[in-house]
Amino acid sequence: MAFENLLIENKKRIQYIIINRESKLNALNKATLAELHTAFYEAFHNPGVGGIIITGAGQKAFVAGADIAEFVGVDADGGRDIARQGQTTVFDMIENGNKPVIAAINGFALGGGLELAMACHIRIAADTAKMGLPEVTLGLMPGYGGTQRLSWLVGKGRAMELIMTAEMIGASDAHRFGLVNHVVSQDQLLEKAEEILNKILSKAPLAVASAITAINAAFQPTANGFEIEINEFSRCFGTKDIKEGISAFLQKRKPEFTGE
Ligand code: COA
């Protein structure tokens, strides 16, 4: 499907989803969020796609936040709808996806932009990137899961400080805090993201999907993560991939997984 605000590129089993509103620093308007929902739905259901790298067009911004212009005239009920709709159709959907998603943070990742990166499974930042949740500057607060995911990633004290001061941090502080996994130069960003994703793509896809489910359960207060781990572990034993993985190990050869 062709999109107005996204570019989709395929490189073997890697799919790039590139947010393409460079003149607005790739801010997430309603149309872009709807397209992100469709793009991720299609990627998660396309057997030709093994994993996704999401990034922003240009060198200045990953995503500079939700589109502030669309907040004019919104009342309390409208605000609830914006947060609930965005969380369920985009941010939670990415986090709970059955394929690995890596955010390649190529510049500003602010507000909804950092929330988008935090919904991904792995984050890599260019050394020029700047990150923050500056919503309180606008009389708002994070609404796309930022209060929860930032607290999980950097701890409560740092999340409190970052959100209440609205300060932006650079890539090296983000790395020190555990907000991003790696920092590389801008020109090595996609190469690094591909290197990590290709390592994951050489493993058993259903086992990777089960691992995503079980790790996510550790951060759902109402879920019994240990029980979910038992179920996912058990599910792996029902796959063809485990037979291939074990045979390959015993025969001292590389496994060839089919994702079945
Ligand atoms: N929503 C809508 N438009 C945005 C935007 C957002 N979140 N962030 C940037 N833009 C637009 C600007 O309005 C400007 O559009 P214009 O050229 O039509 O006037 C364009 O993108 C370029 O941004 P500009 O502010 O001129 O760039 P800058 O280099 O001076 O500043 C930022 C960069 C990121 C510091 C600044 O754009 C900013 O603070 N953005 C908002 C960040 C934010 O609060 N995000 C959370 C939203 S809930």
PDB file of C-alpha atoms and ligand atoms in Angstrom, residues 21-28 60-61 64-71 108 110-113 115 132-135 137-138 140-141 168, ligand 1:
ATOM      1  CA  ARG A  21       7.132  14.659   7.062  1.00  0.00           C
ATOM      2  CA  GLU A  22      10.516  16.299   7.126  1.00  0.00           C
ATOM      3  CA  SER A  23       9.200  19.886   6.897  1.00  0.00           C
ATOM      4  CA  LYS A  24       7.352  19.293  10.217  1.00  0.00           C
ATOM      5  CA  LEU A  25      10.260  17.363  11.756  1.00  0.00           C
ATOM      6  CA  ASN A  26       8.251  14.164  11.155  1.00  0.00           C
ATOM      7  CA  ALA A  27       5.642  15.155  13.781  1.00  0.00           C
ATOM      8  CA  LEU A  28       2.916  12.548  14.232  1.00  0.00           C
ATOM      9  CA  LYS A  60      17.345  16.468  11.869  1.00  0.00           C
ATOM     10  CA  ALA A  61      14.525  14.506  13.439  1.00  0.00           C
ATOM     11  CA  ALA A  64       9.611  15.798  17.070  1.00  0.00           C
ATOM     12  CA  GLY A  65       6.421  14.700  18.819  1.00  0.00           C
ATOM     13  CA  ALA A  66       2.717  14.530  18.272  1.00  0.00           C
ATOM     14  CA  ASP A  67       1.538  17.241  15.887  1.00  0.00           C
ATOM     15  CA  ILE A  68       0.902  20.113  18.283  1.00  0.00           C
ATOM     16  CA  ALA A  69      -1.270  21.955  15.739  1.00  0.00           C
ATOM     17  CA  GLU A  70      -3.885  19.187  16.028  1.00  0.00           C
ATOM     18  CA  PHE A  71      -4.301  19.793  19.789  1.00  0.00           C
ATOM     19  CA  PHE A 108      15.165  14.797  17.725  1.00  0.00           C
ATOM     20  CA  LEU A 110      10.650  14.265  21.522  1.00  0.00           C
ATOM     21  CA  GLY A 111       7.275  13.631  23.116  1.00  0.00           C
ATOM     22  CA  GLY A 112       5.379  11.138  20.949  1.00  0.00           C
ATOM     23  CA  GLY A 113       8.628  10.584  19.032  1.00  0.00           C
ATOM     24  CA  GLU A 115       7.330   7.372  23.051  1.00  0.00           C
ATOM     25  CA  GLY A 132      13.023  14.135  25.858  1.00  0.00           C
ATOM     26  CA  LEU A 133       9.396  14.243  26.937  1.00  0.00           C
ATOM     27  CA  PRO A 134       8.777  18.029  26.971  1.00  0.00           C
ATOM     28  CA  GLU A 135       4.950  17.927  27.150  1.00  0.00           C
ATOM     29  CA  THR A 137       6.036  22.859  28.606  1.00  0.00           C
ATOM     30  CA  LEU A 138       2.761  22.811  26.640  1.00  0.00           C
ATOM     31  CA  LEU A 140       0.322  18.614  28.781  1.00  0.00           C
ATOM     32  CA  MET A 141       1.939  15.391  29.897  1.00  0.00           C
ATOM     33  CA  MET A 168      16.248  17.132  26.458  1.00  0.00           C
TER      34      MET A 168
HETATM   35  N1  COA B   1       4.134  19.466  16.017  1.00  0.00           N
HETATM   36  C1  COA B   1       3.870  20.202  14.936  1.00  0.00           C
HETATM   37  N2  COA B   1       4.819  20.860  14.242  1.00  0.00           N
HETATM   38  C2  COA B   1       6.085  20.729  14.653  1.00  0.00           C
HETATM   39  C3  COA B   1       6.437  19.967  15.773  1.00  0.00           C
HETATM   40  C4  COA B   1       5.383  19.293  16.472  1.00  0.00           C
HETATM   41  N3  COA B   1       5.622  18.526  17.517  1.00  0.00           N
HETATM   42  N4  COA B   1       7.776  20.049  15.951  1.00  0.00           N
HETATM   43  C5  COA B   1       8.252  20.828  14.974  1.00  0.00           C
HETATM   44  N5  COA B   1       7.233  21.250  14.178  1.00  0.00           N
HETATM   45  C6  COA B   1       7.304  22.103  13.009  1.00  0.00           C
HETATM   46  C7  COA B   1       7.512  23.566  13.364  1.00  0.00           C
HETATM   47  O1  COA B   1       6.276  24.176  13.707  1.00  0.00           O
HETATM   48  C8  COA B   1       8.103  24.094  12.082  1.00  0.00           C
HETATM   49  O2  COA B   1       7.079  24.252  11.133  1.00  0.00           O
HETATM   50  P1  COA B   1       6.998  25.588  10.212  1.00  0.00           P
HETATM   51  O3  COA B   1       8.300  25.588   9.449  1.00  0.00           O
HETATM   52  O4  COA B   1       5.805  25.352   9.349  1.00  0.00           O
HETATM   53  O5  COA B   1       6.889  26.726  11.149  1.00  0.00           O
HETATM   54  C9  COA B   1       8.972  22.946  11.601  1.00  0.00           C
HETATM   55  O6  COA B   1       8.454  21.780  12.243  1.00  0.00           O
HETATM   56  C10 COA B   1      10.439  23.095  11.978  1.00  0.00           C
HETATM   57  O7  COA B   1      10.521  23.240  13.407  1.00  0.00           O
HETATM   58  P2  COA B   1      11.272  24.470  14.117  1.00  0.00           P
HETATM   59  O8  COA B   1      10.666  24.651  15.480  1.00  0.00           O
HETATM   60  O9  COA B   1      11.286  25.670  13.228  1.00  0.00           O
HETATM   61  O10 COA B   1      12.756  23.884  14.224  1.00  0.00           O
HETATM   62  P3  COA B   1      13.858  24.285  15.309  1.00  0.00           P
HETATM   63  O11 COA B   1      15.127  23.691  14.805  1.00  0.00           O
HETATM   64  O12 COA B   1      13.827  25.740  15.578  1.00  0.00           O
HETATM   65  O13 COA B   1      13.423  23.552  16.660  1.00  0.00           O
HETATM   66  C11 COA B   1      12.581  21.719  18.004  1.00  0.00           C
HETATM   67  C12 COA B   1      13.391  22.144  16.743  1.00  0.00           C
HETATM   68  C13 COA B   1      12.445  20.192  17.931  1.00  0.00           C
HETATM   69  C14 COA B   1      13.345  22.100  19.267  1.00  0.00           C
HETATM   70  C15 COA B   1      11.197  22.398  17.992  1.00  0.00           C
HETATM   71  O14 COA B   1      10.605  22.191  16.714  1.00  0.00           O
HETATM   72  C16 COA B   1      10.246  21.897  19.035  1.00  0.00           C
HETATM   73  O15 COA B   1      10.391  22.232  20.200  1.00  0.00           O
HETATM   74  N6  COA B   1       9.226  21.101  18.640  1.00  0.00           N
HETATM   75  C17 COA B   1       8.188  20.636  19.520  1.00  0.00           C
HETATM   76  C18 COA B   1       8.684  19.528  20.424  1.00  0.00           C
HETATM   77  C19 COA B   1       7.593  19.100  21.384  1.00  0.00           C
HETATM   78  O16 COA B   1       7.158  19.830  22.253  1.00  0.00           O
HETATM   79  N7  COA B   1       7.158  17.845  21.222  1.00  0.00           N
HETATM   80  C20 COA B   1       6.128  17.267  22.063  1.00  0.00           C
HETATM   81  C21 COA B   1       4.810  17.453  21.442  1.00  0.00           C
HETATM   82  S1  COA B   1       3.497  16.781  22.448  1.00  0.00           S
END
